[in-house]
mmCIF file of C-alpha atoms and ligand atoms in Angstrom:
data_model
loop_
_atom_site.group_PDB
_atom_site.id
_atom_site.type_symbol
_atom_site.label_atom_id
_atom_site.label_comp_id
_atom_site.label_asym_id
_atom_site.label_seq_id
_atom_site.Cartn_x
_atom_site.Cartn_y
_atom_site.Cartn_z
ATOM 1 C CA UNK A 270 -15.841 35.304 14.169
ATOM 2 C CA UNK A 271 -13.537 33.644 16.702
ATOM 3 C CA UNK A 272 -14.325 30.072 17.753
ATOM 4 C CA UNK A 273 -14.810 29.818 21.508
ATOM 5 C CA UNK A 274 -13.605 26.910 23.610
ATOM 6 C CA UNK A 275 -17.271 26.063 24.140
ATOM 7 C CA UNK A 276 -17.912 25.838 20.357
ATOM 8 C CA UNK A 277 -14.974 23.513 20.129
ATOM 9 C CA UNK A 278 -16.125 21.351 23.057
ATOM 10 C CA UNK A 279 -19.617 21.189 21.540
ATOM 11 C CA UNK A 280 -18.155 20.067 18.224
ATOM 12 C CA UNK A 281 -16.157 17.351 19.976
ATOM 13 C CA UNK A 282 -19.356 16.069 21.602
ATOM 14 C CA UNK A 283 -21.232 16.301 18.303
ATOM 15 C CA UNK A 284 -18.740 14.011 16.571
ATOM 16 C CA UNK A 285 -19.684 11.246 18.970
ATOM 17 C CA UNK A 286 -23.345 11.650 18.019
ATOM 18 C CA UNK A 287 -22.930 11.545 14.250
ATOM 19 C CA UNK A 288 -25.475 9.157 12.753
ATOM 20 C CA UNK A 289 -23.274 8.126 9.846
ATOM 21 C CA UNK A 290 -19.653 7.037 9.874
ATOM 22 C CA UNK A 291 -17.890 9.941 8.106
ATOM 23 C CA UNK A 292 -15.228 7.619 6.642
ATOM 24 C CA UNK A 293 -11.574 7.183 7.401
ATOM 25 C CA UNK A 294 -10.287 10.212 5.533
ATOM 26 C CA UNK A 295 -12.524 12.596 7.483
ATOM 27 C CA UNK A 296 -11.794 10.839 10.763
ATOM 28 C CA UNK A 297 -8.103 11.270 10.099
ATOM 29 C CA UNK A 298 -8.598 15.011 9.488
ATOM 30 C CA UNK A 299 -10.648 15.314 12.677
ATOM 31 C CA UNK A 300 -7.981 13.505 14.653
ATOM 32 C CA UNK A 301 -5.196 15.747 13.327
ATOM 33 C CA UNK A 302 -7.153 18.964 13.922
ATOM 34 C CA UNK A 303 -8.134 17.847 17.421
ATOM 35 C CA UNK A 304 -4.522 17.151 18.348
ATOM 36 C CA UNK A 305 -3.364 20.461 16.857
ATOM 37 C CA UNK A 306 -6.148 22.350 18.632
ATOM 38 C CA UNK A 307 -5.447 20.783 22.017
ATOM 39 C CA UNK A 308 -1.698 20.105 21.995
ATOM 40 C CA UNK A 309 -0.332 22.372 19.268
ATOM 41 C CA UNK A 310 2.134 21.300 16.535
ATOM 42 C CA UNK A 311 3.171 17.648 16.503
ATOM 43 C CA UNK A 312 6.406 17.158 18.392
ATOM 44 C CA UNK A 313 6.137 13.532 19.490
ATOM 45 C CA UNK A 314 8.444 10.889 17.955
ATOM 46 C CA UNK A 315 7.289 9.336 14.685
ATOM 47 C CA UNK A 316 5.940 5.780 15.240
ATOM 48 C CA UNK A 317 7.832 2.906 13.604
ATOM 49 C CA UNK A 318 7.137 1.991 9.981
ATOM 50 C CA UNK A 319 5.247 -1.150 10.999
ATOM 51 C CA UNK A 320 2.942 0.687 13.365
ATOM 52 C CA UNK A 321 0.786 1.510 10.355
ATOM 53 C CA UNK A 322 -2.188 3.115 12.026
ATOM 54 C CA UNK A 323 -0.318 5.313 14.503
ATOM 55 C CA UNK A 324 2.105 6.337 11.775
ATOM 56 C CA UNK A 325 -0.813 7.427 9.584
ATOM 57 C CA UNK A 326 -2.280 9.467 12.424
ATOM 58 C CA UNK A 327 1.107 11.001 13.184
ATOM 59 C CA UNK A 328 1.570 11.924 9.493
ATOM 60 C CA UNK A 329 -1.821 13.657 9.428
ATOM 61 C CA UNK A 330 -1.099 15.662 12.585
ATOM 62 C CA UNK A 331 2.436 16.503 11.506
ATOM 63 C CA UNK A 332 1.134 17.709 8.131
ATOM 64 C CA UNK A 333 -0.634 20.584 9.911
ATOM 65 C CA UNK A 334 2.797 22.110 10.599
ATOM 66 C CA UNK A 335 2.663 25.273 12.656
ATOM 67 C CA UNK A 336 -1.077 25.926 12.302
ATOM 68 C CA UNK A 337 -2.130 27.767 15.463
ATOM 69 C CA UNK A 338 -4.366 26.135 18.075
ATOM 70 C CA UNK A 339 -7.022 28.743 17.421
ATOM 71 C CA UNK A 340 -7.048 28.101 13.634
ATOM 72 C CA UNK A 341 -7.145 24.330 14.206
ATOM 73 C CA UNK A 342 -10.141 24.753 16.545
ATOM 74 C CA UNK A 343 -11.920 26.804 13.893
ATOM 75 C CA UNK A 344 -11.233 24.223 11.164
ATOM 76 C CA UNK A 345 -12.380 21.429 13.464
ATOM 77 C CA UNK A 346 -15.653 23.205 14.244
ATOM 78 C CA UNK A 347 -16.248 23.964 10.527
ATOM 79 C CA UNK A 348 -15.590 20.385 9.545
ATOM 80 C CA UNK A 349 -17.940 18.981 12.194
ATOM 81 C CA UNK A 350 -20.595 21.476 11.224
ATOM 82 C CA UNK A 351 -20.398 20.389 7.559
ATOM 83 C CA UNK A 352 -20.736 16.754 8.641
ATOM 84 C CA UNK A 353 -23.706 17.410 10.893
ATOM 85 C CA UNK A 354 -25.494 19.243 8.056
ATOM 86 C CA UNK A 355 -24.900 16.481 5.550
ATOM 87 C CA UNK A 356 -26.147 13.819 7.962
ATOM 88 C CA UNK A 357 -29.173 15.776 9.191
ATOM 89 C CA UNK A 358 -31.662 14.656 6.578
ATOM 90 C CA UNK A 359 -30.922 11.085 5.774
ATOM 91 C CA UNK A 360 -33.157 9.459 3.185
ATOM 92 C CA UNK A 361 -35.803 7.450 5.029
ATOM 93 C CA UNK A 362 -34.626 4.241 3.456
ATOM 94 C CA UNK A 363 -31.482 3.356 1.577
ATOM 95 C CA UNK A 364 -32.402 1.986 -1.841
ATOM 96 C CA UNK A 365 -31.819 -1.750 -1.982
ATOM 97 C CA UNK A 366 -29.263 -1.355 -4.760
ATOM 98 C CA UNK A 367 -27.066 0.828 -2.532
ATOM 99 C CA UNK A 368 -27.129 -1.483 0.442
ATOM 100 C CA UNK A 369 -24.047 -3.542 1.010
ATOM 101 C CA UNK A 370 -24.742 -7.263 0.657
ATOM 102 C CA UNK A 371 -24.568 -9.152 3.954
ATOM 103 C CA UNK A 372 -21.242 -10.792 4.691
ATOM 104 C CA UNK A 373 -21.284 -14.193 6.373
ATOM 105 C CA UNK A 374 -18.745 -16.905 5.780
ATOM 106 C CA UNK A 375 -15.816 -15.715 3.728
ATOM 107 C CA UNK A 376 -15.774 -18.987 1.853
ATOM 108 C CA UNK A 377 -18.844 -20.913 0.778
ATOM 109 C CA UNK A 378 -18.477 -24.454 -0.503
ATOM 110 C CA UNK A 379 -21.355 -26.231 -2.236
ATOM 111 C CA UNK A 380 -21.680 -29.468 -4.168
ATOM 112 C CA UNK A 381 -24.332 -30.003 -6.814
ATOM 113 C CA UNK A 382 -24.690 -31.700 -10.196
ATOM 114 C CA UNK A 383 -21.229 -33.240 -9.967
ATOM 115 C CA UNK A 384 -19.612 -29.839 -9.373
ATOM 116 C CA UNK A 385 -18.026 -28.664 -6.125
ATOM 117 C CA UNK A 386 -17.974 -24.879 -6.055
ATOM 118 C CA UNK A 387 -15.628 -22.918 -3.796
ATOM 119 C CA UNK A 388 -16.933 -19.367 -3.666
ATOM 120 C CA UNK A 389 -14.942 -16.442 -2.273
ATOM 121 C CA UNK A 390 -17.528 -14.551 -0.278
ATOM 122 C CA UNK A 391 -16.259 -11.183 0.940
ATOM 123 C CA UNK A 392 -17.909 -8.986 -1.670
ATOM 124 C CA UNK A 393 -17.538 -5.783 0.345
ATOM 125 C CA UNK A 394 -13.757 -6.337 0.374
ATOM 126 C CA UNK A 395 -13.719 -7.399 -3.262
ATOM 127 C CA UNK A 396 -13.082 -10.965 -2.060
ATOM 128 C CA UNK A 397 -9.569 -10.150 -0.804
ATOM 129 C CA UNK A 398 -7.968 -13.285 0.648
ATOM 130 C CA UNK A 399 -7.439 -13.310 4.398
ATOM 131 C CA UNK A 400 -4.991 -15.706 6.039
ATOM 132 C CA UNK A 401 -7.945 -17.784 7.229
ATOM 133 C CA UNK A 402 -9.282 -17.994 3.679
ATOM 134 C CA UNK A 403 -6.026 -19.507 2.381
ATOM 135 C CA UNK A 404 -6.364 -22.189 5.075
ATOM 136 C CA UNK A 405 -10.033 -22.699 4.235
ATOM 137 C CA UNK A 406 -9.386 -22.990 0.504
ATOM 138 C CA UNK A 407 -6.701 -25.608 1.162
ATOM 139 C CA UNK A 408 -9.176 -27.564 3.303
ATOM 140 C CA UNK A 409 -11.923 -27.186 0.686
ATOM 141 C CA UNK A 410 -9.621 -28.399 -2.107
ATOM 142 C CA UNK A 411 -8.515 -31.372 -0.038
ATOM 143 C CA UNK A 412 -12.149 -32.297 0.618
ATOM 144 C CA UNK A 413 -13.120 -31.756 -3.037
ATOM 145 C CA UNK A 414 -10.297 -33.996 -4.206
ATOM 146 C CA UNK A 415 -11.961 -36.858 -2.324
ATOM 147 C CA UNK A 416 -15.666 -36.072 -2.751
ATOM 148 C CA UNK A 417 -18.115 -37.425 -5.333
ATOM 149 C CA UNK A 418 -17.881 -34.453 -7.640
ATOM 150 C CA UNK A 419 -16.283 -34.556 -11.078
ATOM 151 C CA UNK A 420 -15.245 -30.932 -11.447
ATOM 152 C CA UNK A 421 -14.164 -28.270 -8.936
ATOM 153 C CA UNK A 422 -14.805 -24.574 -9.514
ATOM 154 C CA UNK A 423 -13.362 -21.460 -7.878
ATOM 155 C CA UNK A 424 -15.422 -18.287 -8.239
ATOM 156 C CA UNK A 425 -16.327 -15.078 -6.408
ATOM 157 C CA UNK A 426 -19.437 -13.378 -4.988
ATOM 158 C CA UNK A 427 -20.420 -9.879 -6.045
ATOM 159 C CA UNK A 428 -18.806 -7.697 -8.676
ATOM 160 C CA UNK A 429 -15.198 -8.869 -8.169
ATOM 161 C CA UNK A 430 -13.611 -12.254 -8.666
ATOM 162 C CA UNK A 431 -10.860 -11.465 -6.150
ATOM 163 C CA UNK A 432 -8.662 -8.483 -5.236
ATOM 164 C CA UNK A 433 -5.743 -10.725 -4.279
ATOM 165 C CA UNK A 434 -4.019 -11.007 -0.963
ATOM 166 C CA UNK A 435 -5.751 -9.017 1.775
ATOM 167 C CA UNK A 436 -3.178 -6.325 2.474
ATOM 168 C CA UNK A 437 -4.298 -6.052 6.077
ATOM 169 C CA UNK A 438 -2.869 -9.574 6.585
ATOM 170 C CA UNK A 439 0.419 -7.715 7.033
ATOM 171 C CA UNK A 440 -0.828 -5.892 10.103
ATOM 172 C CA UNK A 441 -1.604 -9.015 12.118
ATOM 173 C CA UNK A 442 1.792 -9.419 13.696
ATOM 174 C CA UNK A 443 2.389 -12.070 16.336
ATOM 175 C CA UNK A 444 4.979 -11.870 19.110
ATOM 176 C CA UNK A 445 7.600 -12.998 16.569
ATOM 177 C CA UNK A 446 7.057 -9.719 14.685
ATOM 178 C CA UNK A 447 7.554 -9.169 10.995
ATOM 179 C CA UNK A 448 10.113 -11.966 10.569
ATOM 180 C CA UNK A 449 7.647 -14.503 11.949
ATOM 181 C CA UNK A 450 4.821 -13.126 9.823
ATOM 182 C CA UNK A 451 7.009 -13.462 6.695
ATOM 183 C CA UNK A 452 8.097 -16.973 7.668
ATOM 184 C CA UNK A 453 4.562 -18.235 8.263
ATOM 185 C CA UNK A 454 3.354 -16.430 5.114
ATOM 186 C CA UNK A 455 5.978 -18.276 3.076
ATOM 187 C CA UNK A 456 4.827 -21.654 4.439
ATOM 188 C CA UNK A 457 1.148 -20.900 3.911
ATOM 189 C CA UNK A 458 1.705 -19.610 0.385
ATOM 190 C CA UNK A 459 3.745 -22.685 -0.520
ATOM 191 C CA UNK A 460 1.100 -25.057 0.905
ATOM 192 C CA UNK A 461 -1.696 -23.197 -0.853
ATOM 193 C CA UNK A 462 -0.024 -23.305 -4.259
ATOM 194 C CA UNK A 463 1.196 -26.909 -3.757
ATOM 195 C CA UNK A 464 -2.406 -27.883 -3.208
ATOM 196 C CA UNK A 465 -3.375 -26.375 -6.569
ATOM 197 C CA UNK A 466 -0.451 -28.075 -8.318
ATOM 198 C CA UNK A 467 -1.468 -31.462 -6.920
ATOM 199 C CA UNK A 468 -5.215 -31.094 -7.312
ATOM 200 C CA UNK A 469 -6.292 -34.312 -9.077
ATOM 201 C CA UNK A 470 -9.590 -33.319 -10.740
ATOM 202 C CA UNK A 471 -10.408 -30.747 -13.417
ATOM 203 C CA UNK A 472 -10.135 -27.328 -11.771
ATOM 204 C CA UNK A 473 -12.064 -24.486 -13.364
ATOM 205 C CA UNK A 474 -11.934 -20.757 -12.578
ATOM 206 C CA UNK A 475 -15.211 -18.940 -13.181
ATOM 207 C CA UNK A 476 -13.891 -15.386 -13.224
ATOM 208 C CA UNK A 477 -16.992 -13.297 -12.515
ATOM 209 C CA UNK A 478 -15.238 -9.898 -12.413
ATOM 210 C CA UNK A 479 -11.853 -8.200 -12.013
ATOM 211 C CA UNK A 480 -9.013 -10.329 -10.672
ATOM 212 C CA UNK A 481 -5.883 -9.018 -8.927
ATOM 213 C CA UNK A 482 -2.583 -10.436 -7.649
ATOM 214 C CA UNK A 483 -2.484 -14.036 -6.539
ATOM 215 C CA UNK A 484 -5.960 -14.728 -7.911
ATOM 216 C CA UNK A 485 -4.485 -14.047 -11.365
ATOM 217 C CA UNK A 486 -1.148 -15.811 -10.998
ATOM 218 C CA UNK A 487 -2.680 -19.117 -9.914
ATOM 219 C CA UNK A 488 -4.829 -19.202 -13.060
ATOM 220 C CA UNK A 489 -1.861 -20.802 -14.826
ATOM 221 C CA UNK A 490 -2.475 -23.843 -12.600
ATOM 222 C CA UNK A 491 -6.164 -24.191 -13.514
ATOM 223 C CA UNK A 492 -7.305 -26.501 -16.286
ATOM 224 C CA UNK A 493 -9.886 -24.116 -17.706
ATOM 225 C CA UNK A 494 -10.556 -20.395 -17.094
ATOM 226 C CA UNK A 495 -13.888 -18.861 -18.097
ATOM 227 C CA UNK A 496 -14.248 -15.095 -17.749
ATOM 228 C CA UNK A 497 -16.969 -12.499 -18.046
ATOM 229 C CA UNK A 498 -16.114 -9.722 -20.485
ATOM 230 C CA UNK A 499 -16.135 -7.395 -17.423
ATOM 231 C CA UNK A 500 -13.126 -9.169 -15.923
ATOM 232 C CA UNK A 501 -9.653 -7.661 -15.882
ATOM 233 C CA UNK A 502 -6.381 -9.332 -14.927
ATOM 234 C CA UNK A 503 -3.871 -7.344 -12.926
ATOM 235 C CA UNK A 504 -0.631 -8.314 -11.163
ATOM 236 C CA UNK A 505 0.743 -5.108 -9.594
ATOM 237 C CA UNK A 506 3.686 -6.805 -7.861
ATOM 238 C CA UNK A 507 6.340 -4.200 -8.596
ATOM 239 C CA UNK A 508 4.006 -1.431 -7.409
ATOM 240 C CA UNK A 509 3.716 -3.323 -4.126
ATOM 241 C CA UNK A 510 7.449 -4.049 -3.837
ATOM 242 C CA UNK A 511 6.633 -7.747 -4.214
ATOM 243 C CA UNK A 512 7.426 -10.490 -6.703
ATOM 244 C CA UNK A 513 5.427 -13.091 -8.656
ATOM 245 C CA UNK A 514 3.948 -16.174 -7.000
ATOM 246 C CA UNK A 515 1.503 -18.950 -7.875
ATOM 247 C CA UNK A 516 4.162 -20.402 -10.252
ATOM 248 C CA UNK A 517 3.476 -17.484 -12.613
ATOM 249 C CA UNK A 518 7.201 -16.846 -13.120
ATOM 250 C CA UNK A 519 7.151 -20.190 -14.931
ATOM 251 C CA UNK A 520 3.573 -20.621 -16.221
ATOM 252 C CA UNK A 521 3.060 -17.098 -17.620
ATOM 253 C CA UNK A 522 6.085 -17.060 -19.959
ATOM 254 C CA UNK A 523 5.090 -20.551 -21.056
ATOM 255 C CA UNK A 524 1.484 -19.557 -21.697
ATOM 256 C CA UNK A 525 1.983 -16.164 -23.333
ATOM 257 C CA UNK A 526 5.674 -15.822 -24.182
ATOM 258 C CA UNK A 527 8.319 -14.110 -22.110
ATOM 259 C CA UNK A 528 7.836 -10.507 -23.197
ATOM 260 C CA UNK A 529 4.069 -10.522 -22.715
ATOM 261 C CA UNK A 530 4.563 -12.212 -19.333
ATOM 262 C CA UNK A 531 7.135 -9.587 -18.351
ATOM 263 C CA UNK A 532 4.727 -6.797 -19.261
ATOM 264 C CA UNK A 533 2.273 -8.230 -16.724
ATOM 265 C CA UNK A 534 4.580 -9.491 -14.012
ATOM 266 C CA UNK A 535 7.175 -6.695 -14.066
ATOM 267 C CA UNK A 536 5.213 -3.668 -15.153
ATOM 268 C CA UNK A 537 1.784 -4.649 -13.853
ATOM 269 C CA UNK A 538 0.002 -4.217 -17.201
ATOM 270 C CA UNK A 539 -3.679 -4.820 -16.594
ATOM 271 C CA UNK A 540 -5.318 -7.007 -19.240
ATOM 272 C CA UNK A 541 -8.900 -7.006 -20.397
ATOM 273 C CA UNK A 542 -10.628 -10.374 -20.567
ATOM 274 C CA UNK A 543 -10.232 -10.394 -24.339
ATOM 275 C CA UNK A 544 -6.511 -9.645 -24.068
ATOM 276 C CA UNK A 545 -6.071 -12.364 -21.452
ATOM 277 C CA UNK A 546 -7.879 -14.761 -23.769
ATOM 278 C CA UNK A 547 -5.713 -13.771 -26.731
ATOM 279 C CA UNK A 548 -2.648 -14.457 -24.546
ATOM 280 C CA UNK A 549 -3.935 -17.895 -23.566
ATOM 281 C CA UNK A 550 -4.455 -17.162 -19.874
ATOM 282 C CA UNK A 551 -8.238 -17.325 -20.294
ATOM 283 C CA UNK A 552 -9.977 -20.156 -22.146
ATOM 284 C CA UNK A 553 -13.088 -18.278 -23.239
ATOM 285 C CA UNK A 554 -14.801 -14.945 -22.609
ATOM 286 C CA UNK A 555 -18.587 -14.609 -22.262
ATOM 287 C CA UNK A 556 -20.822 -11.523 -22.353
ATOM 288 C CA UNK A 557 -21.523 -10.466 -18.779
ATOM 289 C CA UNK A 558 -25.299 -10.658 -19.256
ATOM 290 C CA UNK A 559 -25.240 -14.370 -20.085
ATOM 291 C CA UNK A 560 -22.008 -15.336 -18.326
ATOM 292 C CA UNK A 561 -23.431 -17.308 -15.404
ATOM 293 C CA UNK A 562 -26.062 -19.091 -17.468
ATOM 294 C CA UNK A 563 -23.729 -20.127 -20.275
ATOM 295 C CA UNK A 564 -20.824 -21.145 -18.070
ATOM 296 C CA UNK A 565 -22.828 -23.247 -15.639
ATOM 297 C CA UNK A 566 -24.693 -24.977 -18.481
ATOM 298 C CA UNK A 567 -21.346 -25.852 -20.010
ATOM 299 C CA UNK A 568 -19.902 -27.082 -16.714
ATOM 300 C CA UNK A 569 -22.954 -29.198 -15.958
ATOM 301 C CA UNK A 570 -22.529 -30.929 -19.307
ATOM 302 C CA UNK A 571 -18.806 -31.527 -18.657
ATOM 303 C CA UNK A 572 -19.523 -32.867 -15.179
ATOM 304 C CA UNK A 573 -21.342 -35.824 -16.762
ATOM 305 C CA UNK A 574 -18.119 -37.049 -18.366
ATOM 306 C CA UNK A 575 -16.563 -40.168 -16.797
ATOM 307 C CA UNK A 576 -14.722 -38.924 -13.681
ATOM 308 C CA UNK A 577 -11.937 -41.486 -13.775
ATOM 309 C CA UNK A 578 -11.079 -40.706 -17.378
ATOM 310 C CA UNK A 579 -10.868 -37.016 -16.472
ATOM 311 C CA UNK A 580 -8.626 -37.699 -13.472
ATOM 312 C CA UNK A 581 -6.288 -39.938 -15.425
ATOM 313 C CA UNK A 582 -6.054 -37.521 -18.338
ATOM 314 C CA UNK A 583 -5.303 -34.638 -15.978
ATOM 315 C CA UNK A 584 -2.666 -36.721 -14.241
ATOM 316 C CA UNK A 585 -0.887 -37.396 -17.531
ATOM 317 C CA UNK A 586 -1.004 -33.753 -18.574
ATOM 318 C CA UNK A 587 0.259 -32.478 -15.190
ATOM 319 C CA UNK A 588 2.777 -35.266 -14.546
ATOM 320 C CA UNK A 589 5.447 -33.855 -16.864
ATOM 321 C CA UNK A 590 5.473 -30.603 -14.962
ATOM 322 C CA UNK A 591 4.750 -31.395 -11.336
ATOM 323 C CA UNK A 592 8.285 -31.531 -10.065
ATOM 324 C CA UNK A 593 9.184 -28.329 -11.857
ATOM 325 C CA UNK A 594 6.089 -26.549 -10.538
ATOM 326 C CA UNK A 595 6.830 -27.532 -6.937
ATOM 327 C CA UNK A 596 10.393 -26.282 -7.292
ATOM 328 C CA UNK A 597 9.213 -22.990 -8.787
ATOM 329 C CA UNK A 598 6.645 -22.592 -6.024
ATOM 330 C CA UNK A 599 9.230 -23.154 -3.292
ATOM 331 C CA UNK A 600 11.583 -20.603 -4.821
ATOM 332 C CA UNK A 601 8.912 -17.962 -5.453
ATOM 333 C CA UNK A 602 7.625 -18.331 -1.875
ATOM 334 C CA UNK A 603 11.094 -17.954 -0.453
ATOM 335 C CA UNK A 604 11.860 -14.862 -2.574
ATOM 336 C CA UNK A 605 8.547 -13.349 -1.553
ATOM 337 C CA UNK A 606 9.367 -13.843 2.106
ATOM 338 C CA UNK A 607 12.422 -11.619 1.605
ATOM 339 C CA UNK A 608 10.347 -9.095 -0.311
ATOM 340 C CA UNK A 609 7.819 -8.825 2.529
ATOM 341 C CA UNK A 610 10.647 -7.682 4.771
ATOM 342 C CA UNK A 611 11.830 -4.994 2.341
ATOM 343 C CA UNK A 612 11.272 -1.258 2.731
ATOM 344 C CA UNK A 613 9.749 -1.142 -0.755
ATOM 345 C CA UNK A 614 7.031 -3.591 0.235
ATOM 346 C CA UNK A 615 6.415 -2.072 3.677
ATOM 347 C CA UNK A 616 6.074 1.422 2.215
ATOM 348 C CA UNK A 617 3.632 0.236 -0.454
ATOM 349 C CA UNK A 618 1.455 -1.526 2.105
ATOM 350 C CA UNK A 619 1.621 1.395 4.532
ATOM 351 C CA UNK A 620 0.495 3.641 1.706
ATOM 352 C CA UNK A 621 -2.523 1.383 0.932
ATOM 353 C CA UNK A 622 -3.417 1.138 4.609
ATOM 354 C CA UNK A 623 -3.011 4.838 5.260
ATOM 355 C CA UNK A 624 -5.986 5.437 3.015
ATOM 356 C CA UNK A 625 -8.084 3.201 5.242
ATOM 357 C CA UNK A 626 -6.580 3.543 8.725
ATOM 358 C CA UNK A 627 -9.252 3.003 11.370
ATOM 359 C CA UNK A 628 -9.163 5.681 14.060
HETATM 360 C C1 LIG B 915 -0.277 -16.495 2.547
HETATM 361 C C2 LIG B 915 0.035 -15.168 1.976
HETATM 362 C C3 LIG B 915 0.111 -15.210 0.481
HETATM 363 C C4 LIG B 915 0.366 -13.871 -0.102
HETATM 364 C C5 LIG B 915 0.481 -13.956 -1.559
HETATM 365 C C6 LIG B 915 0.732 -12.634 -2.183
HETATM 366 C C7 LIG B 915 -0.076 -12.158 -3.088
HETATM 367 C C8 LIG B 915 0.199 -10.870 -3.751
HETATM 368 C C9 LIG B 915 -1.039 -10.187 -4.184
HETATM 369 O O1 LIG B 915 -2.140 -10.686 -4.219
HETATM 370 S S1 LIG B 915 -0.761 -8.603 -4.640
HETATM 371 C C10 LIG B 915 -2.353 -7.904 -4.855
HETATM 372 C C11 LIG B 915 -2.859 -7.302 -3.611
HETATM 373 N N1 LIG B 915 -4.077 -6.581 -3.921
HETATM 374 C C12 LIG B 915 -4.105 -5.293 -4.200
HETATM 375 O O2 LIG B 915 -3.117 -4.586 -4.263
HETATM 376 C C13 LIG B 915 -5.456 -4.702 -4.418
HETATM 377 C C14 LIG B 915 -5.740 -3.594 -3.417
HETATM 378 N N2 LIG B 915 -7.077 -3.057 -3.646
HETATM 379 C C15 LIG B 915 -7.316 -2.121 -4.581
HETATM 380 O O3 LIG B 915 -6.450 -1.668 -5.284
HETATM 381 C C16 LIG B 915 -8.736 -1.682 -4.722
HETATM 382 O O4 LIG B 915 -9.408 -1.927 -3.519
HETATM 383 C C17 LIG B 915 -9.470 -2.406 -5.884
HETATM 384 C C18 LIG B 915 -8.878 -1.931 -7.217
HETATM 385 C C19 LIG B 915 -9.353 -3.911 -5.768
HETATM 386 C C20 LIG B 915 -10.970 -2.057 -5.857
HETATM 387 O O5 LIG B 915 -11.108 -0.640 -5.883
HETATM 388 P P1 LIG B 915 -12.558 0.000 -5.675
HETATM 389 O O6 LIG B 915 -12.365 1.491 -5.668
HETATM 390 O O7 LIG B 915 -13.521 -0.568 -6.644
HETATM 391 O O8 LIG B 915 -13.019 -0.503 -4.246
HETATM 392 P P2 LIG B 915 -12.399 -0.124 -2.805
HETATM 393 O O9 LIG B 915 -10.957 0.196 -2.939
HETATM 394 O O10 LIG B 915 -13.272 0.889 -2.181
HETATM 395 O O11 LIG B 915 -12.521 -1.534 -2.059
HETATM 396 C C21 LIG B 915 -13.637 -1.887 -1.262
HETATM 397 C C22 LIG B 915 -13.138 -2.334 0.098
HETATM 398 O O12 LIG B 915 -12.325 -3.496 -0.079
HETATM 399 C C23 LIG B 915 -11.044 -3.285 0.499
HETATM 400 N N3 LIG B 915 -10.048 -4.036 -0.268
HETATM 401 C C24 LIG B 915 -10.039 -4.254 -1.582
HETATM 402 N N4 LIG B 915 -8.987 -4.990 -1.911
HETATM 403 C C25 LIG B 915 -8.305 -5.239 -0.783
HETATM 404 C C26 LIG B 915 -7.124 -5.958 -0.484
HETATM 405 N N5 LIG B 915 -6.436 -6.604 -1.433
HETATM 406 N N6 LIG B 915 -6.711 -6.006 0.786
HETATM 407 C C27 LIG B 915 -7.411 -5.390 1.786
HETATM 408 N N7 LIG B 915 -8.555 -4.687 1.559
HETATM 409 C C28 LIG B 915 -8.986 -4.631 0.290
HETATM 410 C C29 LIG B 915 -10.838 -1.787 0.387
HETATM 411 O O13 LIG B 915 -9.849 -1.350 1.262
HETATM 412 C C30 LIG B 915 -12.222 -1.297 0.749
HETATM 413 O O14 LIG B 915 -12.362 -1.429 2.150
HETATM 414 P P3 LIG B 915 -13.148 -0.310 3.009
HETATM 415 O O15 LIG B 915 -14.541 -0.294 2.464
HETATM 416 O O16 LIG B 915 -13.051 -0.792 4.415
HETATM 417 O O17 LIG B 915 -12.407 0.970 2.761
#
């Protein structure tokens, strides 16, 4: 049966009334079919590589090739009809376990029992680090270095510890364009890592789930790393056309030996918590069921130790390395700035974003 113009127009109106967001992939299909149905095959110029969202839309439309307007209309109507059916009988109430946890402040800082805790709090984004969060963590570390607490902890909310740099940071271009974004990224990265290098009190990572990218590399700058046995450690820099940061080009070979470090930093080998512990990146692994209880009990006991003794001991341990670490950080940040401007990096980020382009 042929699809009439009216069926098509009705389907277009129906999309606007859908009760549930059909997700980016479906919206991309709808967009492409709509364009094909109304304008025919894509013959407009391809948007620039940095115009991620429009490029994704263009790719989807262009992929329909020479599909006729009539066939595109039919496919559009069929797709909308399948969506309307699946959203017609929603369950009266979403079970609590399926509801997304509310997202408030992306960083939550608390101080209790001699411990200042900096908690990454974007669970629905796997605690990916936005530009603002780097600034906020710097501010939180600076405050913690001067507060009454003995120990400072970094941890995450939800099932992830942290999924690394938020890849959408790359889409927030200012008037200075990509060059300016890379320049300010270099400065922010260097300041962020410098702050960890100089942090004067015991710094503990409570790794409550998988860790990716920069959240892994900076672990070499922590004094102690406790991980749940659910955690994994992944540095997919080559896959992203990027290069190591967080002083990992220096700390990882030192911690685990050069070939094991290369396996992680060059080839992006993902480690289990046990493997990371065997390589010396993690101090101790705990069963997930008792992780929080055991770790916090341990930290509370440590926080009763004399704070000045801890500071002075940390200073002696870190002193030998500080200059070297700052130099490594400056070089890694500068190399990364170049990487961010490379086609390899841009393509990798465009590919991540194309799976989530908002229409
Ligand atoms: C000052 C600048 C300093 C820069 C320093 C540079 C650092 C380098 C790095 O950190 S490199 C590492 C970058 N991170 C990644 O490549 C991870 C990308 N994310 C993933 O691969 C996956 O999301 C996952 C494996 C972490 C989790 O997969 P899963 O299937 O379990 O969950 P979703 O993919 O559905 O994720 C849920 C939503 O969270 C969004 N998200 C997750 N990670 C990131 C991220 N790093 N950046 C941006 N967004 C992220 C994901 O897109 C989902 O969002 P949606 O619900 O809106 O679709």
